[in-house]
């Protein structure tokens, strides 16, 4: 009989996919250009650690996001032998053509649930984004490449405040009607709360039951992992996170990093949920990521270590009175 520690907590899924988005969402707002070789090393290290779904870059305008200008070269250098699914963001048909040419496994189209963030992020209305995605789906179908969808500002918008759940549902339905049934709800600026997670997951389960939902949180207000827990309680089994908690969004004020991959894996491990990821290896990759970007990252596990990593008593002075 297994111990309580080996079983997942009652009602939570037994197995979860951790989708690494650090190489794209994390690095895109780093002011210093991270060399292509370092990006490739980061992705390969994550695959070594057991991650099997990675958003590795974006095929966006190099003027809008200069850090992603080496997208095709990054893809060309990644180890493709271990079956990891490599995806990339594409905003328009030009991005889709570049992504197909570079050999992505799946393209991710993205738009915001709020009009003002969509205008800031991709310089077009939501309707115009949706209209353009039909051509991207065609390009994907012709190339035999899957198209996934993402919705930014799904839990709130930095320019508009609350985002109605109906806006998220309407986009999810439009995606579904185009054949897009893998959907990520992005919390671009960390405005998600457990109640909003519950509400949105239930509304989508009702409106688009065939769609596979992923949750993408930022830890801007310190409740990223609490929101993951709320998602687990709704049966969600895909969570997006960023190594070391890298991240931010270049097109919103005060944006900070994604939830941290190794902190997420630690939490899932301790809930008895299987991820297939090796925590010690992940922590080593996270430390390398700090070297690559040249500054401290917010992840906590890489600083504190796993809970059973005990210290020698000789390492600290005794508190003599
Ligand atoms: N890849 C490379 N270049 C691209 C491109 C793409 N996917 N899309 C457009 N461009 C180039 C065009 O060729 C054109 O170049 P030129 O001036 O040398 O002819 C220039 O960018 C402007 O093209 P246009 O279609 O008018 O785009 P825009 O200026 O309205 O910008 C986007 C629209 C979507 C391309 C731009 O806002 C963008 O890349 N946004 C991405 C934002 C992002 O990644 N956010 C973070 C993720 S949430
Ligand atoms: Zn994000």
mmCIF file of C-alpha atoms and ligand atoms in Angstrom:
data_model
loop_
_atom_site.group_PDB
_atom_site.id
_atom_site.type_symbol
_atom_site.label_atom_id
_atom_site.label_comp_id
_atom_site.label_asym_id
_atom_site.label_seq_id
_atom_site.Cartn_x
_atom_site.Cartn_y
_atom_site.Cartn_z
ATOM 1 C CA UNK A 1 0.000 0.000 0.000
ATOM 2 C CA UNK A 2 1.371 3.402 -0.905
ATOM 3 C CA UNK A 3 1.956 6.043 1.731
ATOM 4 C CA UNK A 4 -0.022 9.256 1.774
ATOM 5 C CA UNK A 5 3.028 11.113 0.460
ATOM 6 C CA UNK A 6 3.143 8.920 -2.670
ATOM 7 C CA UNK A 7 -0.505 9.394 -3.550
ATOM 8 C CA UNK A 8 -1.778 12.609 -5.134
ATOM 9 C CA UNK A 9 -3.988 14.709 -2.913
ATOM 10 C CA UNK A 10 -7.667 13.802 -3.085
ATOM 11 C CA UNK A 11 -9.403 15.080 -6.176
ATOM 12 C CA UNK A 12 -6.268 16.342 -7.965
ATOM 13 C CA UNK A 13 -5.002 14.883 -11.265
ATOM 14 C CA UNK A 14 -2.300 12.201 -10.937
ATOM 15 C CA UNK A 15 -0.219 13.421 -13.855
ATOM 16 C CA UNK A 16 0.457 16.908 -15.226
ATOM 17 C CA UNK A 17 2.318 18.323 -18.251
ATOM 18 C CA UNK A 18 4.679 21.141 -17.413
ATOM 19 C CA UNK A 19 5.018 23.388 -20.466
ATOM 20 C CA UNK A 20 8.211 25.431 -20.380
ATOM 21 C CA UNK A 21 7.801 28.946 -21.817
ATOM 22 C CA UNK A 22 10.962 30.580 -20.437
ATOM 23 C CA UNK A 23 12.891 30.583 -23.729
ATOM 24 C CA UNK A 24 10.075 32.670 -25.248
ATOM 25 C CA UNK A 25 7.997 34.425 -22.578
ATOM 26 C CA UNK A 26 10.950 34.629 -20.218
ATOM 27 C CA UNK A 27 13.679 35.831 -22.510
ATOM 28 C CA UNK A 28 11.597 38.147 -24.719
ATOM 29 C CA UNK A 29 11.749 41.005 -22.231
ATOM 30 C CA UNK A 30 15.420 40.626 -21.255
ATOM 31 C CA UNK A 31 17.120 43.831 -22.361
ATOM 32 C CA UNK A 32 20.490 42.199 -23.077
ATOM 33 C CA UNK A 33 20.516 39.895 -26.125
ATOM 34 C CA UNK A 34 21.070 36.320 -24.972
ATOM 35 C CA UNK A 35 23.364 34.555 -27.453
ATOM 36 C CA UNK A 36 21.708 31.942 -29.676
ATOM 37 C CA UNK A 37 24.001 29.186 -28.316
ATOM 38 C CA UNK A 38 22.949 29.997 -24.759
ATOM 39 C CA UNK A 39 19.277 29.815 -25.746
ATOM 40 C CA UNK A 40 19.845 26.437 -27.402
ATOM 41 C CA UNK A 41 21.762 25.191 -24.329
ATOM 42 C CA UNK A 42 18.899 26.297 -22.111
ATOM 43 C CA UNK A 43 16.286 24.414 -24.164
ATOM 44 C CA UNK A 44 18.442 21.283 -24.438
ATOM 45 C CA UNK A 45 19.063 21.362 -20.657
ATOM 46 C CA UNK A 46 15.314 21.554 -20.053
ATOM 47 C CA UNK A 47 14.704 18.593 -22.379
ATOM 48 C CA UNK A 48 17.470 16.677 -20.513
ATOM 49 C CA UNK A 49 15.649 17.398 -17.255
ATOM 50 C CA UNK A 50 12.522 15.707 -18.646
ATOM 51 C CA UNK A 51 10.425 18.606 -19.979
ATOM 52 C CA UNK A 52 8.485 17.429 -23.033
ATOM 53 C CA UNK A 53 6.554 20.564 -24.077
ATOM 54 C CA UNK A 54 8.426 23.796 -24.729
ATOM 55 C CA UNK A 55 7.555 27.142 -26.286
ATOM 56 C CA UNK A 56 11.010 27.851 -27.618
ATOM 57 C CA UNK A 57 10.693 31.173 -29.444
ATOM 58 C CA UNK A 58 8.356 33.455 -31.378
ATOM 59 C CA UNK A 59 8.233 34.388 -35.046
ATOM 60 C CA UNK A 60 7.229 37.984 -34.462
ATOM 61 C CA UNK A 61 8.597 41.203 -35.873
ATOM 62 C CA UNK A 62 12.280 41.536 -34.903
ATOM 63 C CA UNK A 63 11.665 45.263 -34.536
ATOM 64 C CA UNK A 64 8.885 44.636 -31.989
ATOM 65 C CA UNK A 65 10.832 41.991 -30.024
ATOM 66 C CA UNK A 66 14.547 42.066 -30.914
ATOM 67 C CA UNK A 67 15.406 39.242 -28.467
ATOM 68 C CA UNK A 68 13.489 36.768 -30.692
ATOM 69 C CA UNK A 69 15.227 37.717 -33.920
ATOM 70 C CA UNK A 70 17.203 34.434 -33.963
ATOM 71 C CA UNK A 71 14.055 32.231 -33.841
ATOM 72 C CA UNK A 72 14.977 29.967 -36.781
ATOM 73 C CA UNK A 73 18.577 29.500 -35.579
ATOM 74 C CA UNK A 74 17.370 28.536 -32.097
ATOM 75 C CA UNK A 75 15.083 25.869 -33.568
ATOM 76 C CA UNK A 76 17.839 24.529 -35.783
ATOM 77 C CA UNK A 77 20.095 23.875 -32.769
ATOM 78 C CA UNK A 78 17.652 22.014 -30.499
ATOM 79 C CA UNK A 79 17.944 18.284 -29.804
ATOM 80 C CA UNK A 80 14.939 16.737 -31.605
ATOM 81 C CA UNK A 81 15.730 13.111 -30.719
ATOM 82 C CA UNK A 82 13.741 12.797 -27.506
ATOM 83 C CA UNK A 83 10.262 13.586 -28.734
ATOM 84 C CA UNK A 84 9.874 16.965 -27.053
ATOM 85 C CA UNK A 85 7.117 19.043 -28.663
ATOM 86 C CA UNK A 86 8.558 22.407 -29.714
ATOM 87 C CA UNK A 87 6.130 25.262 -30.280
ATOM 88 C CA UNK A 88 6.507 28.928 -31.213
ATOM 89 C CA UNK A 89 4.234 31.954 -31.117
ATOM 90 C CA UNK A 90 3.114 33.376 -34.465
ATOM 91 C CA UNK A 91 1.135 36.634 -34.771
ATOM 92 C CA UNK A 92 0.433 36.656 -38.535
ATOM 93 C CA UNK A 93 0.900 34.740 -41.784
ATOM 94 C CA UNK A 94 4.464 35.991 -42.185
ATOM 95 C CA UNK A 95 5.275 34.486 -38.772
ATOM 96 C CA UNK A 96 3.491 31.235 -39.721
ATOM 97 C CA UNK A 97 5.485 30.874 -42.930
ATOM 98 C CA UNK A 98 8.741 31.460 -41.032
ATOM 99 C CA UNK A 99 7.738 28.964 -38.320
ATOM 100 C CA UNK A 100 6.853 26.228 -40.841
ATOM 101 C CA UNK A 101 10.133 26.803 -42.668
ATOM 102 C CA UNK A 102 12.040 26.512 -39.361
ATOM 103 C CA UNK A 103 10.341 23.193 -38.536
ATOM 104 C CA UNK A 104 8.217 23.833 -35.432
ATOM 105 C CA UNK A 105 6.023 20.980 -34.159
ATOM 106 C CA UNK A 106 3.113 23.358 -33.513
ATOM 107 C CA UNK A 107 2.388 27.051 -33.945
ATOM 108 C CA UNK A 108 0.639 29.086 -31.262
ATOM 109 C CA UNK A 109 -1.620 31.912 -32.424
ATOM 110 C CA UNK A 110 -2.262 34.540 -29.778
ATOM 111 C CA UNK A 111 -4.547 37.457 -29.139
ATOM 112 C CA UNK A 112 -5.787 39.260 -26.073
ATOM 113 C CA UNK A 113 -9.180 38.965 -24.428
ATOM 114 C CA UNK A 114 -9.149 42.777 -24.059
ATOM 115 C CA UNK A 115 -9.106 45.116 -27.049
ATOM 116 C CA UNK A 116 -6.568 47.587 -25.656
ATOM 117 C CA UNK A 117 -3.919 44.959 -24.874
ATOM 118 C CA UNK A 118 -4.394 43.445 -28.328
ATOM 119 C CA UNK A 119 -3.862 46.878 -29.891
ATOM 120 C CA UNK A 120 -0.671 47.404 -27.849
ATOM 121 C CA UNK A 121 0.704 43.920 -28.361
ATOM 122 C CA UNK A 122 -0.005 43.224 -32.024
ATOM 123 C CA UNK A 123 -1.190 46.585 -33.339
ATOM 124 C CA UNK A 124 -4.595 45.380 -34.504
ATOM 125 C CA UNK A 125 -8.131 44.790 -33.260
ATOM 126 C CA UNK A 126 -9.218 41.451 -31.859
ATOM 127 C CA UNK A 127 -11.459 40.876 -34.892
ATOM 128 C CA UNK A 128 -8.563 41.540 -37.233
ATOM 129 C CA UNK A 129 -6.396 39.049 -35.276
ATOM 130 C CA UNK A 130 -9.114 36.386 -35.536
ATOM 131 C CA UNK A 131 -9.597 37.012 -39.259
ATOM 132 C CA UNK A 132 -5.859 36.505 -39.830
ATOM 133 C CA UNK A 133 -5.755 33.237 -37.869
ATOM 134 C CA UNK A 134 -7.871 31.498 -40.533
ATOM 135 C CA UNK A 135 -4.956 31.863 -42.966
ATOM 136 C CA UNK A 136 -2.531 30.611 -40.317
ATOM 137 C CA UNK A 137 -4.715 27.518 -39.807
ATOM 138 C CA UNK A 138 -4.653 26.937 -43.563
ATOM 139 C CA UNK A 139 -0.848 27.257 -43.634
ATOM 140 C CA UNK A 140 -0.626 24.827 -40.689
ATOM 141 C CA UNK A 141 -2.970 22.300 -42.331
ATOM 142 C CA UNK A 142 -1.046 22.406 -45.625
ATOM 143 C CA UNK A 143 2.232 21.801 -43.766
ATOM 144 C CA UNK A 144 0.746 19.142 -41.456
ATOM 145 C CA UNK A 145 1.573 21.261 -38.392
ATOM 146 C CA UNK A 146 -0.795 21.695 -35.447
ATOM 147 C CA UNK A 147 -2.051 25.131 -34.473
ATOM 148 C CA UNK A 148 -2.674 25.901 -30.798
ATOM 149 C CA UNK A 149 -4.308 29.043 -29.423
ATOM 150 C CA UNK A 150 -3.460 31.414 -26.591
ATOM 151 C CA UNK A 151 -5.534 34.180 -25.033
ATOM 152 C CA UNK A 152 -3.550 36.919 -23.286
ATOM 153 C CA UNK A 153 -5.152 39.026 -20.515
ATOM 154 C CA UNK A 154 -7.566 36.144 -19.798
ATOM 155 C CA UNK A 155 -7.861 37.110 -16.116
ATOM 156 C CA UNK A 156 -7.591 40.889 -16.320
ATOM 157 C CA UNK A 157 -6.092 43.651 -18.443
ATOM 158 C CA UNK A 158 -3.541 46.246 -17.312
ATOM 159 C CA UNK A 159 -5.383 48.930 -19.325
ATOM 160 C CA UNK A 160 -9.046 47.916 -18.781
ATOM 161 C CA UNK A 161 -9.112 46.104 -15.420
ATOM 162 C CA UNK A 162 -11.540 43.185 -15.182
ATOM 163 C CA UNK A 163 -12.057 41.163 -18.355
ATOM 164 C CA UNK A 164 -15.535 39.610 -18.735
ATOM 165 C CA UNK A 165 -15.487 35.822 -18.773
ATOM 166 C CA UNK A 166 -17.656 36.027 -21.906
ATOM 167 C CA UNK A 167 -14.793 37.665 -23.851
ATOM 168 C CA UNK A 168 -12.607 34.643 -23.093
ATOM 169 C CA UNK A 169 -15.400 32.205 -23.945
ATOM 170 C CA UNK A 170 -16.146 33.955 -27.264
ATOM 171 C CA UNK A 171 -12.503 33.710 -28.384
ATOM 172 C CA UNK A 172 -12.288 30.074 -27.258
ATOM 173 C CA UNK A 173 -15.373 29.321 -29.387
ATOM 174 C CA UNK A 174 -13.924 31.174 -32.381
ATOM 175 C CA UNK A 175 -10.715 29.143 -32.001
ATOM 176 C CA UNK A 176 -12.718 25.916 -31.703
ATOM 177 C CA UNK A 177 -14.624 26.791 -34.881
ATOM 178 C CA UNK A 178 -11.255 27.092 -36.685
ATOM 179 C CA UNK A 179 -10.221 23.669 -35.362
ATOM 180 C CA UNK A 180 -7.988 24.987 -32.559
ATOM 181 C CA UNK A 181 -8.650 22.790 -29.532
ATOM 182 C CA UNK A 182 -5.462 23.261 -27.499
ATOM 183 C CA UNK A 183 -5.877 26.542 -25.674
ATOM 184 C CA UNK A 184 -3.746 28.413 -23.172
ATOM 185 C CA UNK A 185 -5.287 31.034 -20.897
ATOM 186 C CA UNK A 186 -2.596 33.630 -20.325
ATOM 187 C CA UNK A 187 -2.465 35.761 -17.219
ATOM 188 C CA UNK A 188 -0.158 38.290 -18.809
ATOM 189 C CA UNK A 189 0.169 40.609 -15.820
ATOM 190 C CA UNK A 190 -0.579 38.359 -12.862
ATOM 191 C CA UNK A 191 -4.217 39.383 -12.316
ATOM 192 C CA UNK A 192 -5.580 35.850 -11.825
ATOM 193 C CA UNK A 193 -7.095 34.806 -8.515
ATOM 194 C CA UNK A 194 -8.331 31.356 -7.460
ATOM 195 C CA UNK A 195 -11.964 32.434 -7.857
ATOM 196 C CA UNK A 196 -11.360 33.720 -11.389
ATOM 197 C CA UNK A 197 -9.537 30.499 -12.278
ATOM 198 C CA UNK A 198 -12.462 28.420 -11.072
ATOM 199 C CA UNK A 199 -14.995 30.606 -12.898
ATOM 200 C CA UNK A 200 -13.097 30.611 -16.222
ATOM 201 C CA UNK A 201 -12.254 26.899 -16.190
ATOM 202 C CA UNK A 202 -15.902 26.018 -15.534
ATOM 203 C CA UNK A 203 -17.195 28.397 -18.222
ATOM 204 C CA UNK A 204 -14.828 26.888 -20.793
ATOM 205 C CA UNK A 205 -15.560 23.290 -19.782
ATOM 206 C CA UNK A 206 -19.199 24.154 -20.463
ATOM 207 C CA UNK A 207 -18.745 26.154 -23.706
ATOM 208 C CA UNK A 208 -15.903 24.242 -25.405
ATOM 209 C CA UNK A 209 -15.752 20.792 -23.775
ATOM 210 C CA UNK A 210 -13.558 19.418 -26.580
ATOM 211 C CA UNK A 211 -10.829 21.993 -25.897
ATOM 212 C CA UNK A 212 -7.761 21.054 -23.869
ATOM 213 C CA UNK A 213 -7.045 23.937 -21.475
ATOM 214 C CA UNK A 214 -3.600 25.019 -20.294
ATOM 215 C CA UNK A 215 -3.103 27.694 -17.635
ATOM 216 C CA UNK A 216 -0.341 30.282 -17.894
ATOM 217 C CA UNK A 217 0.228 32.358 -14.780
ATOM 218 C CA UNK A 218 2.623 35.116 -13.854
ATOM 219 C CA UNK A 219 3.599 35.517 -10.214
ATOM 220 C CA UNK A 220 3.257 39.306 -10.270
ATOM 221 C CA UNK A 221 1.128 39.423 -7.133
ATOM 222 C CA UNK A 222 2.505 36.335 -5.398
ATOM 223 C CA UNK A 223 -0.449 33.989 -5.991
ATOM 224 C CA UNK A 224 0.736 32.164 -9.130
ATOM 225 C CA UNK A 225 1.036 28.734 -7.514
ATOM 226 C CA UNK A 226 -2.215 29.226 -5.612
ATOM 227 C CA UNK A 227 -3.870 29.727 -8.994
ATOM 228 C CA UNK A 228 -2.222 26.510 -10.233
ATOM 229 C CA UNK A 229 -3.751 24.704 -7.261
ATOM 230 C CA UNK A 230 -7.165 26.178 -8.140
ATOM 231 C CA UNK A 231 -6.648 24.912 -11.730
ATOM 232 C CA UNK A 232 -5.702 21.430 -10.476
ATOM 233 C CA UNK A 233 -8.931 21.359 -8.491
ATOM 234 C CA UNK A 234 -10.801 22.016 -11.755
ATOM 235 C CA UNK A 235 -8.983 19.071 -13.399
ATOM 236 C CA UNK A 236 -6.524 21.093 -15.525
ATOM 237 C CA UNK A 237 -3.442 19.042 -16.460
ATOM 238 C CA UNK A 238 -1.299 21.516 -18.468
ATOM 239 C CA UNK A 239 0.531 24.393 -16.807
ATOM 240 C CA UNK A 240 2.945 26.845 -18.411
ATOM 241 C CA UNK A 241 5.904 28.158 -16.452
ATOM 242 C CA UNK A 242 9.295 29.655 -16.901
ATOM 243 C CA UNK A 243 12.660 28.391 -15.673
ATOM 244 C CA UNK A 244 13.860 30.471 -12.710
ATOM 245 C CA UNK A 245 10.692 32.599 -13.000
ATOM 246 C CA UNK A 246 12.154 34.488 -15.966
ATOM 247 C CA UNK A 247 9.755 36.789 -17.706
ATOM 248 C CA UNK A 248 7.569 39.793 -18.149
ATOM 249 C CA UNK A 249 5.831 41.429 -21.078
ATOM 250 C CA UNK A 250 7.535 44.244 -22.965
ATOM 251 C CA UNK A 251 4.175 45.820 -23.802
ATOM 252 C CA UNK A 252 2.708 46.394 -20.319
ATOM 253 C CA UNK A 253 3.932 48.442 -17.365
ATOM 254 C CA UNK A 254 5.190 46.638 -14.212
ATOM 255 C CA UNK A 255 4.929 43.151 -15.759
ATOM 256 C CA UNK A 256 6.992 40.513 -13.962
ATOM 257 C CA UNK A 257 7.941 36.904 -14.447
ATOM 258 C CA UNK A 258 5.985 33.751 -15.048
ATOM 259 C CA UNK A 259 5.510 31.227 -12.287
ATOM 260 C CA UNK A 260 8.824 29.464 -11.855
ATOM 261 C CA UNK A 261 9.179 25.977 -13.398
ATOM 262 C CA UNK A 262 11.229 24.397 -10.612
ATOM 263 C CA UNK A 263 8.977 25.898 -7.915
ATOM 264 C CA UNK A 264 5.961 24.496 -9.811
ATOM 265 C CA UNK A 265 7.550 21.040 -10.180
ATOM 266 C CA UNK A 266 8.445 21.064 -6.468
ATOM 267 C CA UNK A 267 4.848 21.853 -5.556
ATOM 268 C CA UNK A 268 3.483 19.164 -7.897
ATOM 269 C CA UNK A 269 6.003 16.589 -6.587
ATOM 270 C CA UNK A 270 4.986 17.355 -3.027
ATOM 271 C CA UNK A 271 1.303 16.986 -3.965
ATOM 272 C CA UNK A 272 2.166 13.508 -5.316
ATOM 273 C CA UNK A 273 1.490 14.544 -8.933
ATOM 274 C CA UNK A 274 3.687 13.010 -11.622
ATOM 275 C CA UNK A 275 5.521 15.357 -14.035
ATOM 276 C CA UNK A 276 8.376 13.212 -15.372
ATOM 277 C CA UNK A 277 10.768 16.082 -14.594
ATOM 278 C CA UNK A 278 13.954 15.805 -12.494
ATOM 279 C CA UNK A 279 13.971 18.640 -9.961
ATOM 280 C CA UNK A 280 17.724 18.634 -9.263
ATOM 281 C CA UNK A 281 18.518 18.901 -12.978
ATOM 282 C CA UNK A 282 15.968 21.663 -13.344
ATOM 283 C CA UNK A 283 17.595 23.661 -10.548
ATOM 284 C CA UNK A 284 20.970 23.305 -12.299
ATOM 285 C CA UNK A 285 19.439 24.642 -15.548
ATOM 286 C CA UNK A 286 17.893 27.522 -13.639
ATOM 287 C CA UNK A 287 21.293 28.553 -12.233
ATOM 288 C CA UNK A 288 22.713 28.512 -15.761
ATOM 289 C CA UNK A 289 19.800 30.674 -16.923
ATOM 290 C CA UNK A 290 20.783 33.244 -14.278
ATOM 291 C CA UNK A 291 24.294 33.305 -15.738
ATOM 292 C CA UNK A 292 22.890 33.709 -19.262
ATOM 293 C CA UNK A 293 20.749 36.734 -18.406
ATOM 294 C CA UNK A 294 23.328 38.156 -15.982
ATOM 295 C CA UNK A 295 21.020 38.870 -13.049
ATOM 296 C CA UNK A 296 19.260 37.119 -10.191
ATOM 297 C CA UNK A 297 15.984 35.338 -11.019
ATOM 298 C CA UNK A 298 12.981 35.198 -8.659
ATOM 299 C CA UNK A 299 12.760 31.366 -8.387
ATOM 300 C CA UNK A 300 12.860 30.200 -4.764
ATOM 301 C CA UNK A 301 13.870 26.541 -5.009
ATOM 302 C CA UNK A 302 17.200 27.330 -6.606
ATOM 303 C CA UNK A 303 18.030 29.491 -3.594
ATOM 304 C CA UNK A 304 16.634 27.339 -0.769
ATOM 305 C CA UNK A 305 17.053 23.841 -2.286
ATOM 306 C CA UNK A 306 14.508 21.007 -1.929
ATOM 307 C CA UNK A 307 13.123 20.615 1.621
ATOM 308 C CA UNK A 308 15.122 17.492 2.465
ATOM 309 C CA UNK A 309 18.443 18.968 1.383
ATOM 310 C CA UNK A 310 19.822 19.131 4.930
ATOM 311 C CA UNK A 311 22.859 21.112 6.031
ATOM 312 C CA UNK A 312 25.856 20.159 8.135
ATOM 313 C CA UNK A 313 25.537 21.444 11.719
ATOM 314 C CA UNK A 314 29.160 22.608 11.446
ATOM 315 C CA UNK A 315 28.140 25.048 8.739
ATOM 316 C CA UNK A 316 26.518 27.471 11.202
ATOM 317 C CA UNK A 317 27.633 29.031 14.465
ATOM 318 C CA UNK A 318 25.863 28.061 17.690
ATOM 319 C CA UNK A 319 23.856 30.863 19.232
ATOM 320 C CA UNK A 320 25.746 31.208 22.495
ATOM 321 C CA UNK A 321 24.025 33.626 24.830
HETATM 322 N N1 LIG B 1 8.172 38.194 -38.637
HETATM 323 C C1 LIG B 1 9.104 39.056 -39.125
HETATM 324 N N2 LIG B 1 8.814 40.298 -39.574
HETATM 325 C C2 LIG B 1 7.532 40.669 -39.535
HETATM 326 C C3 LIG B 1 6.523 39.845 -39.051
HETATM 327 C C4 LIG B 1 6.874 38.551 -38.576
HETATM 328 N N3 LIG B 1 5.970 37.705 -38.091
HETATM 329 N N4 LIG B 1 5.350 40.476 -39.137
HETATM 330 C C5 LIG B 1 5.599 41.695 -39.667
HETATM 331 N N5 LIG B 1 6.913 41.814 -39.902
HETATM 332 C C6 LIG B 1 7.613 42.960 -40.480
HETATM 333 C C7 LIG B 1 7.012 43.343 -41.830
HETATM 334 O O1 LIG B 1 7.647 42.608 -42.866
HETATM 335 C C8 LIG B 1 7.309 44.817 -41.906
HETATM 336 O O2 LIG B 1 8.675 44.990 -42.225
HETATM 337 P P1 LIG B 1 9.152 46.185 -43.174
HETATM 338 O O3 LIG B 1 8.734 47.458 -42.488
HETATM 339 O O4 LIG B 1 10.644 45.993 -43.208
HETATM 340 O O5 LIG B 1 8.458 45.959 -44.463
HETATM 341 C C9 LIG B 1 7.138 45.274 -40.455
HETATM 342 O O6 LIG B 1 7.344 44.097 -39.655
HETATM 343 C C10 LIG B 1 5.759 45.858 -40.165
HETATM 344 O O7 LIG B 1 4.766 44.954 -40.596
HETATM 345 P P2 LIG B 1 3.212 45.127 -40.205
HETATM 346 O O8 LIG B 1 2.457 43.990 -40.771
HETATM 347 O O9 LIG B 1 2.779 46.527 -40.576
HETATM 348 O O10 LIG B 1 3.246 44.917 -38.663
HETATM 349 P P3 LIG B 1 2.997 45.936 -37.458
HETATM 350 O O11 LIG B 1 4.032 46.991 -37.424
HETATM 351 O O12 LIG B 1 1.568 46.349 -37.426
HETATM 352 O O13 LIG B 1 3.269 44.941 -36.212
HETATM 353 C C11 LIG B 1 3.199 42.682 -35.422
HETATM 354 C C12 LIG B 1 2.438 43.840 -36.017
HETATM 355 C C13 LIG B 1 2.190 41.634 -34.998
HETATM 356 C C14 LIG B 1 4.146 42.092 -36.470
HETATM 357 C C15 LIG B 1 4.043 43.182 -34.206
HETATM 358 O O14 LIG B 1 3.240 43.989 -33.397
HETATM 359 C C16 LIG B 1 4.603 42.038 -33.394
HETATM 360 O O15 LIG B 1 5.497 41.320 -33.848
HETATM 361 N N6 LIG B 1 4.098 41.838 -32.154
HETATM 362 C C17 LIG B 1 4.526 40.762 -31.309
HETATM 363 C C18 LIG B 1 4.418 41.158 -29.894
HETATM 364 C C19 LIG B 1 4.847 40.044 -28.979
HETATM 365 O O16 LIG B 1 5.581 39.146 -29.329
HETATM 366 N N7 LIG B 1 4.374 40.132 -27.742
HETATM 367 C C20 LIG B 1 4.676 39.202 -26.727
HETATM 368 C C21 LIG B 1 3.862 37.977 -26.799
HETATM 369 S S1 LIG B 1 2.369 38.061 -25.842
HETATM 370 ZN ZN1 LIG B 2 3.155 35.228 -20.156
#
